[in-house]
Coordinates of C-alpha atoms in Angstrom, one line a residue:
X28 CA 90.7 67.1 5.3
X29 CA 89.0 69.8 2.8
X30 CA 90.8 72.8 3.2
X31 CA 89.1 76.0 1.6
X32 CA 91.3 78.7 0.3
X33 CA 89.5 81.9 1.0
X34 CA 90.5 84.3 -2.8
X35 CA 91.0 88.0 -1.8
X36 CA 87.8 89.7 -3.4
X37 CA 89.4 92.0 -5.1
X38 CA 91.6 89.1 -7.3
X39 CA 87.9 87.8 -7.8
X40 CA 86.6 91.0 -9.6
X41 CA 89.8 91.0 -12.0
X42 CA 89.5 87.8 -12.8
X43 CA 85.9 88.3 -13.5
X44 CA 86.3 91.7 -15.3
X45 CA 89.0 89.7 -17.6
X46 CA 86.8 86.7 -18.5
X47 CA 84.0 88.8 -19.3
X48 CA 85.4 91.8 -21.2
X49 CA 87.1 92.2 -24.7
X50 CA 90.9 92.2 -24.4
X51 CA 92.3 95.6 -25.1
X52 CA 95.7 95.9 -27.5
X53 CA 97.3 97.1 -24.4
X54 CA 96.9 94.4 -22.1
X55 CA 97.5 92.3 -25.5
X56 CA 100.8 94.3 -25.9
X57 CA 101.7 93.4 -22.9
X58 CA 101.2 90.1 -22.4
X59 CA 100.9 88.5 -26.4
X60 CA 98.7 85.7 -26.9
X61 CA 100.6 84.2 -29.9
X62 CA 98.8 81.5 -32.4
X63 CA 95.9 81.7 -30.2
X64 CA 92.7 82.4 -32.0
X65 CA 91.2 85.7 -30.9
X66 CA 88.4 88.9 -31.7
X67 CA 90.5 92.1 -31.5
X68 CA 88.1 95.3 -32.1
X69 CA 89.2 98.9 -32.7
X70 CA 89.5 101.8 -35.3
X71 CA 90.8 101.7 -38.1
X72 CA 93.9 104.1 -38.3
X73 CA 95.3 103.3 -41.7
X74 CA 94.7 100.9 -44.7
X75 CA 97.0 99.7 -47.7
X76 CA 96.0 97.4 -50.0
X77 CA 98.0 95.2 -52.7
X78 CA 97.4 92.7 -55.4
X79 CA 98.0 89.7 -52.9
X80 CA 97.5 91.3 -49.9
X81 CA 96.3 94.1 -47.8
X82 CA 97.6 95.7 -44.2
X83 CA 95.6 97.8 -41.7
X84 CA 96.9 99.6 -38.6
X85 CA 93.8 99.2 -35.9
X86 CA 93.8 101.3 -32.7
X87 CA 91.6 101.0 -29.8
X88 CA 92.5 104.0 -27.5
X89 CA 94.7 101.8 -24.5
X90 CA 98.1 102.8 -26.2
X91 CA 99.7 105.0 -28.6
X92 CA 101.0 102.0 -30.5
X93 CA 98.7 100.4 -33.5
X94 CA 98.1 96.8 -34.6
X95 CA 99.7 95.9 -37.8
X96 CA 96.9 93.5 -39.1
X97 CA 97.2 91.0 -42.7
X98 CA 94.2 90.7 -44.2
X99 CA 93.3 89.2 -47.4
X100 CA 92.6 91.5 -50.1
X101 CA 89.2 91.1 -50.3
X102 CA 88.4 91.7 -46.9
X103 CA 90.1 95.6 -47.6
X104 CA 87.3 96.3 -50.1
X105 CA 85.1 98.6 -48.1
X106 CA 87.5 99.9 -45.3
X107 CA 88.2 103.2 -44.7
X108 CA 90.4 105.4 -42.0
X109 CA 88.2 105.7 -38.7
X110 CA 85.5 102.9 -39.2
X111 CA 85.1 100.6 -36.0
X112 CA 85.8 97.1 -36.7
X113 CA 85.8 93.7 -35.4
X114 CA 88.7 91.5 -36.8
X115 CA 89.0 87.5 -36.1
X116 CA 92.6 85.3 -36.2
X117 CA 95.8 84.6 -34.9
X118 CA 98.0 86.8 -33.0
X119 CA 101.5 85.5 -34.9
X120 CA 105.0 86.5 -34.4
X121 CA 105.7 89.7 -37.2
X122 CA 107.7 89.4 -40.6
X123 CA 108.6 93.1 -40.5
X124 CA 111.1 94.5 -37.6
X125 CA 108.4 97.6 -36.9
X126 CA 106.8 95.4 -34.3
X127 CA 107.7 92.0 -32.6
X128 CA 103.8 90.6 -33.5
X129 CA 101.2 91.2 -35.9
X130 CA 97.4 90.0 -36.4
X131 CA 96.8 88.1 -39.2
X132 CA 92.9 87.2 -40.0
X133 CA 91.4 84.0 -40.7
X134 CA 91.1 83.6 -44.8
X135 CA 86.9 83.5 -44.1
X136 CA 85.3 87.3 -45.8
X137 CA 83.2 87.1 -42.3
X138 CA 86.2 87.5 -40.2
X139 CA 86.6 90.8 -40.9
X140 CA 83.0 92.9 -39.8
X141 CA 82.5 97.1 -40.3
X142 CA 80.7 98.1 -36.8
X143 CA 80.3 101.5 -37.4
X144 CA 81.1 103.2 -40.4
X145 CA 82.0 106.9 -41.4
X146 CA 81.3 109.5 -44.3
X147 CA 84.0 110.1 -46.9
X148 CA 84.3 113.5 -45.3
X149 CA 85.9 111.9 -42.1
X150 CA 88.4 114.3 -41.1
X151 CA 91.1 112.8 -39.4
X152 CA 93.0 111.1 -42.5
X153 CA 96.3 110.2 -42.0
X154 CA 98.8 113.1 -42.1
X155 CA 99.5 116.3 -39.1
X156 CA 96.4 118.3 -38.6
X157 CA 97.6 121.4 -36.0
X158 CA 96.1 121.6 -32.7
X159 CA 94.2 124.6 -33.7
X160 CA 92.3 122.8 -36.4
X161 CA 92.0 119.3 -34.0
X162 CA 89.9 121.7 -30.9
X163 CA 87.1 122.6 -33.6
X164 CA 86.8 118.6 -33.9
X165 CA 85.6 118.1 -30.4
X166 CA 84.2 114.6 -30.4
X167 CA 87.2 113.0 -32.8
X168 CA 90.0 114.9 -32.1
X169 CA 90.7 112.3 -29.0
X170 CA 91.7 109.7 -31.4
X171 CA 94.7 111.2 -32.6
X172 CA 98.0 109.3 -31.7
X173 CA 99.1 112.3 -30.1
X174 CA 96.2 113.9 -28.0
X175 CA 95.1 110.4 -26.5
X176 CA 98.1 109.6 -24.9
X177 CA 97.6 113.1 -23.2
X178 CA 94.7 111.8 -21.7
X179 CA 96.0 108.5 -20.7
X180 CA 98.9 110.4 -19.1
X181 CA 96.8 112.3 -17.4
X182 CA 95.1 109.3 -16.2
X183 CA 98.7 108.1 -14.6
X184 CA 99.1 111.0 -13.3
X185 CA 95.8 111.4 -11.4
X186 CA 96.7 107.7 -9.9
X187 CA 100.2 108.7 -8.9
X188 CA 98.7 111.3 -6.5
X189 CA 96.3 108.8 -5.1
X190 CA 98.7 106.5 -4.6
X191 CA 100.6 109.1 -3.0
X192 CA 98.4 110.5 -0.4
X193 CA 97.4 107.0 0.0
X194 CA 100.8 106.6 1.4
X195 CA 100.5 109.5 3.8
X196 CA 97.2 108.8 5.6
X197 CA 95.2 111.6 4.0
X198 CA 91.6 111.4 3.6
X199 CA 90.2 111.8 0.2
X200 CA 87.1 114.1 0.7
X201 CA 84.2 114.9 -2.0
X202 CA 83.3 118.8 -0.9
X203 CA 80.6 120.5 -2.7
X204 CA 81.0 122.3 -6.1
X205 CA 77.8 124.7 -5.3
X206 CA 78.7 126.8 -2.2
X207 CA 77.1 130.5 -0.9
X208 CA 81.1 131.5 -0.2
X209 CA 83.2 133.2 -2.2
X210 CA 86.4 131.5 -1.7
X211 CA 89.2 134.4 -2.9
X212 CA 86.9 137.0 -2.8
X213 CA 88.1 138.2 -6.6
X214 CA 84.0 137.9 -7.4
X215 CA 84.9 135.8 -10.8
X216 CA 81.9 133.6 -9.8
X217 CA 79.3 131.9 -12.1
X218 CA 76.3 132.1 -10.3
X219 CA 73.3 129.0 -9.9
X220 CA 70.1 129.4 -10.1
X221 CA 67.2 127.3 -11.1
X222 CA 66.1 126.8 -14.8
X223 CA 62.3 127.8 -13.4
X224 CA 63.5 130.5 -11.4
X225 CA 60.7 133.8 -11.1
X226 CA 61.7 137.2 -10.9
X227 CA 61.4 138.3 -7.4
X228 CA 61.0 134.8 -5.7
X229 CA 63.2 133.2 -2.9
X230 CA 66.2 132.0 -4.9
X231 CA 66.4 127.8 -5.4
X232 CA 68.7 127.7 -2.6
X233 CA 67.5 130.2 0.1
X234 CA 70.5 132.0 -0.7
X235 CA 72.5 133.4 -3.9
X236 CA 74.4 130.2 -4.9
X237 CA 77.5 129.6 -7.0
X238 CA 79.8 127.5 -8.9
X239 CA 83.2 127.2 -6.4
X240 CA 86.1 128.6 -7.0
X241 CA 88.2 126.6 -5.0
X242 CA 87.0 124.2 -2.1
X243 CA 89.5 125.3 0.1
X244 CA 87.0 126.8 3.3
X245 CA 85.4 123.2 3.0
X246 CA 88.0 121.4 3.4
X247 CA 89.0 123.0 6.5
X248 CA 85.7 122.3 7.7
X249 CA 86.6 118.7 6.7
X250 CA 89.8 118.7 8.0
X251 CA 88.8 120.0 11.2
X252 CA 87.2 116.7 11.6
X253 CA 89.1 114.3 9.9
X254 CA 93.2 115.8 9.8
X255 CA 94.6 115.3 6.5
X256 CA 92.5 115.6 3.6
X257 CA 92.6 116.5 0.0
X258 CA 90.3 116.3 -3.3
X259 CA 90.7 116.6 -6.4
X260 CA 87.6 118.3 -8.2
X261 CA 86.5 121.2 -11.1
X262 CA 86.2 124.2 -10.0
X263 CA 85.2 127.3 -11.7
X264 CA 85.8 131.0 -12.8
X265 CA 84.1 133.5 -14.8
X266 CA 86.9 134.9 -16.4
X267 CA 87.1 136.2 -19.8
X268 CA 90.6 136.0 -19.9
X269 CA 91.3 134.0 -23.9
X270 CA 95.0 132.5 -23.0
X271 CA 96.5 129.4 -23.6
X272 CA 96.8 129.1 -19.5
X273 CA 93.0 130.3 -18.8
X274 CA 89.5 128.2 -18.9
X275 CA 87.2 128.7 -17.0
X276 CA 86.0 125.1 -16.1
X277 CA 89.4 123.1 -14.7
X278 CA 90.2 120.9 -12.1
X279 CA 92.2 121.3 -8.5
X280 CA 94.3 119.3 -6.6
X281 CA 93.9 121.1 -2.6
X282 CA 95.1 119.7 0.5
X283 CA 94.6 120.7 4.2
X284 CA 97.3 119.9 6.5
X285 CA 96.4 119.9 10.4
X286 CA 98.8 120.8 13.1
X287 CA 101.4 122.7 10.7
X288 CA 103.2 126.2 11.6
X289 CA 105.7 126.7 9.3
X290 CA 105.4 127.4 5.3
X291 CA 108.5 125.2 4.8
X292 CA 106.4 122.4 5.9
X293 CA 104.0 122.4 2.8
X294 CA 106.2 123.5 0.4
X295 CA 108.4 120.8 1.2
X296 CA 105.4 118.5 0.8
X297 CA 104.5 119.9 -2.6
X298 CA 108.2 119.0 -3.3
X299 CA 107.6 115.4 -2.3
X300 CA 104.1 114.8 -4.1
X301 CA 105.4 116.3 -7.5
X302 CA 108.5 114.4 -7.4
X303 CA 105.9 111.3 -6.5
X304 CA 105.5 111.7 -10.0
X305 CA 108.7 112.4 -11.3
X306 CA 110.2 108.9 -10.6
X307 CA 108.0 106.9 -13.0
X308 CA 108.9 109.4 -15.7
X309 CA 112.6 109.3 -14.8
X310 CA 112.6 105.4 -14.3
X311 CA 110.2 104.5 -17.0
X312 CA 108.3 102.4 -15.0
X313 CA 105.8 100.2 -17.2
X314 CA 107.2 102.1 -20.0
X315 CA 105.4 105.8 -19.1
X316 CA 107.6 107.8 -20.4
X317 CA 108.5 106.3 -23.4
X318 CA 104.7 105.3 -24.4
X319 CA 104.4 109.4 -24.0
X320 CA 107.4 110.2 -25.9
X321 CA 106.9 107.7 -28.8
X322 CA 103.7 109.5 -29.4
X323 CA 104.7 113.0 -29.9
X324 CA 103.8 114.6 -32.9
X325 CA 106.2 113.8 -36.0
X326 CA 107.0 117.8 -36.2
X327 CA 110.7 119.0 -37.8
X328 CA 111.8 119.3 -33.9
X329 CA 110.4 116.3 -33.0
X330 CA 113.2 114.6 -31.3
X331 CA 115.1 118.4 -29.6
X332 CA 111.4 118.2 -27.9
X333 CA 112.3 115.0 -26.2
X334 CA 115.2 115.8 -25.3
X335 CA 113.9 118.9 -23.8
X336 CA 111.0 117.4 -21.9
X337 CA 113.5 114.7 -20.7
X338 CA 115.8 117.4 -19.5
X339 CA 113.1 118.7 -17.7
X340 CA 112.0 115.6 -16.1
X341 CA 115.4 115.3 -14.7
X342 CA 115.9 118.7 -13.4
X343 CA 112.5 118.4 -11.3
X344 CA 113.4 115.2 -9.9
X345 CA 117.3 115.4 -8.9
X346 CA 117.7 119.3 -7.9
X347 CA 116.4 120.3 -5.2
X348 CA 114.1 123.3 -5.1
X349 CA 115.1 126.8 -4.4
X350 CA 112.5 128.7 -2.4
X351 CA 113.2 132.9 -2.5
X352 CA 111.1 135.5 -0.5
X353 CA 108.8 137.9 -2.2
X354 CA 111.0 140.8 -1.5
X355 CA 113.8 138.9 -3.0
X356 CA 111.8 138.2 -5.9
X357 CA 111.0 142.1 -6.5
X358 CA 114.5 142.9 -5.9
X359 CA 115.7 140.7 -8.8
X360 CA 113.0 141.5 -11.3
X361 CA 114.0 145.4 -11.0
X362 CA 117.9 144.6 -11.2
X363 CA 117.6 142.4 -13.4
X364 CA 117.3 144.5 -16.7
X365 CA 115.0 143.6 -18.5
X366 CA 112.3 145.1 -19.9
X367 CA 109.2 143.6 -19.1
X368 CA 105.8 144.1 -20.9
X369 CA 103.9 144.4 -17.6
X370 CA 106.4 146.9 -15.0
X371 CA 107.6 145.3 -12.0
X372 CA 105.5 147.0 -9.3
X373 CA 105.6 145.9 -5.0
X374 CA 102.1 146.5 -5.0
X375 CA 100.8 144.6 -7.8
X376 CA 102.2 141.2 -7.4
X377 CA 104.2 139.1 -10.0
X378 CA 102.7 138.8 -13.9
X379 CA 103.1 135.7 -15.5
X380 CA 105.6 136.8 -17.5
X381 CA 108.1 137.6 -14.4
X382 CA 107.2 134.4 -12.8
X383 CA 108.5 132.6 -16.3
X384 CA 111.6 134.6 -15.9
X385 CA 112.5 134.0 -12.4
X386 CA 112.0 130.0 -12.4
X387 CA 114.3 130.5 -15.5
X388 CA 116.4 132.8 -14.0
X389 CA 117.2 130.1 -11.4
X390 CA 117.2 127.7 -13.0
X391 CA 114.0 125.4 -12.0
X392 CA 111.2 125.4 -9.9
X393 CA 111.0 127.7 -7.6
X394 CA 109.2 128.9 -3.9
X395 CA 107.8 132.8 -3.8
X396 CA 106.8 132.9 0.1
X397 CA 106.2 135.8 2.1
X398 CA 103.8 138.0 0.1
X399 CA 102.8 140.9 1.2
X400 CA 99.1 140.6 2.8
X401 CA 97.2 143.0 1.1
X402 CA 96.8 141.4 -2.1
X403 CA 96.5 137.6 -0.7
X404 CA 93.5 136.5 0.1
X405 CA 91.8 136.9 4.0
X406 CA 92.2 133.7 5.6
X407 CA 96.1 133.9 5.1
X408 CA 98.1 133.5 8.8
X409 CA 99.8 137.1 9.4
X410 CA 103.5 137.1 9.7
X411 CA 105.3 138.5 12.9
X412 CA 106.0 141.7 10.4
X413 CA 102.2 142.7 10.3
X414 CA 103.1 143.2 6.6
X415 CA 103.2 139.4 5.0
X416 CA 101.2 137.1 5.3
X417 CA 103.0 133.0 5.7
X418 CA 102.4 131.3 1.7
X419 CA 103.9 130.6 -1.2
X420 CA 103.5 130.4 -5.2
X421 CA 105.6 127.2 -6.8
X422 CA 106.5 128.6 -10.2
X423 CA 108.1 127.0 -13.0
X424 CA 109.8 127.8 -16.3
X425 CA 107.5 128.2 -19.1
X426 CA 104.8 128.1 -17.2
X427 CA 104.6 130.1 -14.2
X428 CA 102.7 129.5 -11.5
X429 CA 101.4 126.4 -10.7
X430 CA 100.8 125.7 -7.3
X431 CA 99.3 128.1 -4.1
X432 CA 99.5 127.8 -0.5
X433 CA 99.6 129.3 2.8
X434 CA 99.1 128.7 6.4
X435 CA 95.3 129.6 7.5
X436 CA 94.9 132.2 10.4
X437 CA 93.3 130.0 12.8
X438 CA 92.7 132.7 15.4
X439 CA 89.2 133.6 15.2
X440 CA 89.9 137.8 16.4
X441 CA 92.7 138.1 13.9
X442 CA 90.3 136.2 11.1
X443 CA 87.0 138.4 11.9
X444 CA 89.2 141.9 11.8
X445 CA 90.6 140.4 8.1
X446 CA 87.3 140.1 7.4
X447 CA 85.7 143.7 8.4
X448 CA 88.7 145.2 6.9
X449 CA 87.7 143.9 3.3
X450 CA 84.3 144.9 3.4
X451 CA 83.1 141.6 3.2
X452 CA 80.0 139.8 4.2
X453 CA 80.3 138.7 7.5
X454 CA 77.4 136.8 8.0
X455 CA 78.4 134.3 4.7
X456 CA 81.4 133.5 6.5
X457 CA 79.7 132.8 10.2
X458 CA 80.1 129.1 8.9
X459 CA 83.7 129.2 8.3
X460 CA 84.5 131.7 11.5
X461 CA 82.8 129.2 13.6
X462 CA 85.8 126.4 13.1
X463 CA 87.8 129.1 15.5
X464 CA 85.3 128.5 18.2
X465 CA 85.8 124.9 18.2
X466 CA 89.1 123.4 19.0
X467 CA 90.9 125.4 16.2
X468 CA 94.4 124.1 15.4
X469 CA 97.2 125.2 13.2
X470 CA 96.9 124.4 9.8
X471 CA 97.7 125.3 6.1
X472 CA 97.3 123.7 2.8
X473 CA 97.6 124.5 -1.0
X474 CA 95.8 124.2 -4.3
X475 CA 97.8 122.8 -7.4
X476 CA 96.0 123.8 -10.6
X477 CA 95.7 120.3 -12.4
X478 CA 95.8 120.8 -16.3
X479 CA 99.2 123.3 -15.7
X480 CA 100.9 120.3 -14.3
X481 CA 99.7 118.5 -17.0
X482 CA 100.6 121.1 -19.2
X483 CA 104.9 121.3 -17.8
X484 CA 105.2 117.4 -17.8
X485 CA 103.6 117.2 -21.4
X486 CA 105.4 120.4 -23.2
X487 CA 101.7 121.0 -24.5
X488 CA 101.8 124.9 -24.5
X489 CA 97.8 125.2 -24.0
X490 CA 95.8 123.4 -21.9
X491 CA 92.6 123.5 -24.1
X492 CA 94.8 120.4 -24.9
X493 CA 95.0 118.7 -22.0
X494 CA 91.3 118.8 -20.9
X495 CA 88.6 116.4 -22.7
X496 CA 85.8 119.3 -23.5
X497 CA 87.7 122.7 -22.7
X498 CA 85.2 124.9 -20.9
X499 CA 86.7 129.0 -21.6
X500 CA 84.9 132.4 -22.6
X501 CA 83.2 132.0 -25.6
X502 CA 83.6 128.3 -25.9
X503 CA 81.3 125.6 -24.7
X504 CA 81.2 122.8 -27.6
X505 CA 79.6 119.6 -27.2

């Protein structure tokens, strides 16, 4: 009898995608093809040349970790730091006790080909260049040791949360990044309008369009159909604000949660999709963690860095979060001494600075709820006082804030008054008033601001650093 195996189709596309593309040094890393004869491409990071032989570190981007490769010494001649190359030998078992293998090219001058060359002004040599001086080198400063495992880490974590709300039956939804709403009705909007736009004609959209600010009243829409969703996309804000916290093209993680009534619901989920996270770091699971720590930048403090980030690592994962009312935050801000540069006013919310201090203060992250309503946005579900409204702020040392949230008034008389009472345009929001009409349910949801996350699990202090082509005021290169 023939019996025909049926091959998942998704084994088939690996096993296709491997055949046809070049190896990278991480999946060689990982799985070493010794005294096999092979092609290994890259950049070269490093050369040193001797009277019998020469040695060149090659780096392709997958990993922080470089390719020791022997060469004979007149294959060296013309190679410089940050040419591409194409190399051909043996993957063999390494002399040295820096790495367990090394590449070792065939004796022929012709094994060793110059792709793409560079000027003798490339400026990535090998010794510490600052960060400063990296961000005016926008289209090299990614090759750096340091600043690409950034990325890749980034890349992790963007799959953890995937894999996360995989796990929980949420939707992942594409909402639009040109809407006619302001979202938090601060007005830091960059508006759109067609390159071949006349003065005085019917804008390019019927309407005044502009860049979102958050995609929040979408995905209520979406939600409203579909339950559980959540994106993660770039939104925008024209703020001129020149921090290292501030750009003013970054990405969001928001969620909309159906059929929730209680804060403590979301924040608790926020808990569990950060900590989602956590337990590669904390395990080391394919070697995460120490791939990021191994690439940290050689500085005097290099290793009390480590040992910080580790600490930190640890206390988001094992302790649980505390979670403090806004009130309760006021009170200990003004008994608490100290003298802040911004005063700690009821009225005026909490400044990053005191938001640093109280995650500090107690000792990890940390839950703000209960704010009062009048400087939260409109669509924010009243409390039972008539005073707060029912969110939250997760703030963390060092950073601050990182994560907002709130249950969404879903009572369409409460939602219109908010609405008149802020002087704003009713007739933009007939779209988003109209999900009241139509089977409304409770719900809430939250927006996590992407690069600050990356930012607190990193230690990078600014997160031009952790986005490829920061977008802020007065900076738009490449």
């Amino acid at each position: 009898m023939l019996r025909i195996r049926s091959v998942p189709s998704t084994q088939r596309i690996f096993k296709r995608f491997n055949s046809t593309l070049p190896p990278t040094l991480s999946q060689l890393f990982k799985n070493p093809p010794v005294d096999r004869d092979l092609t290994i491409n890259g950049y070269v990071r490093s050369v040193r040349s001797y009277k019998k032989v020469s040695f060149l570190d090659l780096s392709d981007g997958s990993t922080h970790e470089s390719l020791m490769c022997v060469l004979q010494p007149g294959q060296a001649v013309d190679l410089k730091t940050g040419q591409s190359v194409s190399l051909q030998g043996k993957w063999v078992q390494s002399r040295g006790k820096e790495q367990a293998y090394e590449f070792k090219t065939h004796p022929q001058e012709s094994s060793v080909k110059i792709i793409g060359d560079v000027p003798e002004t490339y400026p990535l040599q090998k010794k510490l260049h600052t960060l400063q001086y990296l961000r005016t080198l926008p289209t090299l400063r990614w090759r750096t040791s340091y600043l690409s495992s950034i990325l890749r880490f980034r890349s992790f974590v963007d799959f953890k949360l995937n894999e996360f709300f995989q796990s929980r039956d949420f939707t992942k939804v594409n909402p639009p990044i040109i809407t006619s709403s302001d979202c938090e009705g601060a007005g830091e909007l960059f508006q759109v309008e067609s390159r071949n736009a006349e003065l005085g004609k019917e804008p390019f959209f019927g309407k005044n369009a502009y860049l979102t600010v958050s995609t929040q009243l979408h995905l209520e829409l979406l939600a409203a159909s579909l339950g559980n969703v959540w994106t993660l996309s770039p939104v925008f804000r024209a703020e001129s604000s020149d921090t290292n916290r501030h750009l003013s093209e970054f990405w969001m993680l928001e969620a909309e949660i159906s059929f929730v009534d209680e804060v403590e619901q979301i924040t608790k989920f926020t808990e569990d999709m950060i900590k989602s996270v956590l337990k590669d770091l904390v395990n080391d699971t394919n070697g995460v963690a120490s791939n990021l720590l191994s690439s940290q930048r050689r500085t005097d403090d290099f290793e009390q860095m480590n040992a910080k980030l580790k600490q930190r690592w640890d206390n988001l994962y094992n302790k649980s979060w505390d979670s403090i009312t806004y009130d309760k935050a006021i009170q200990t801000l003004q008994e608490s001494g100290v003298e802040f540069k911004i005063p700690v006013d009821y009225n005026d919310g909490l400044a990053t600075e005191h938001e640093k201090w109280l995650a500090s203060h107690f000792g990890g992250p940390l839950f703000v709820t209960d704010y009062p309503k009048d400087i939260k946005p409109f669509y924010m579900k009243l409390n039972k006082d008539g005073k707060t409204v029912g969110c939250f702020d997760l703030i963390v040392p060092d950073v601050g804030e990182i994560i907002g949230g709130s249950l969404r008034e879903h009572d369409l008389l409460r939602l219109e008054q908010e609405i008149s009472k802020r002087d704003m345009k009713v007739d933009e929001l007939k779209w988003y008033t109209s999900l009241r009409e139509n089977g409304s349910v409770p719900h809430g949801g939250f927006g996590l601001g992407f690069e600050r996350l990356i930012c607190y699990l990193t230690g990078v202090e600014n997160v031009r650093d952790v986005v490829p082509l920061p977008r802020a005021h007065d900076e738009c290169q490449a």
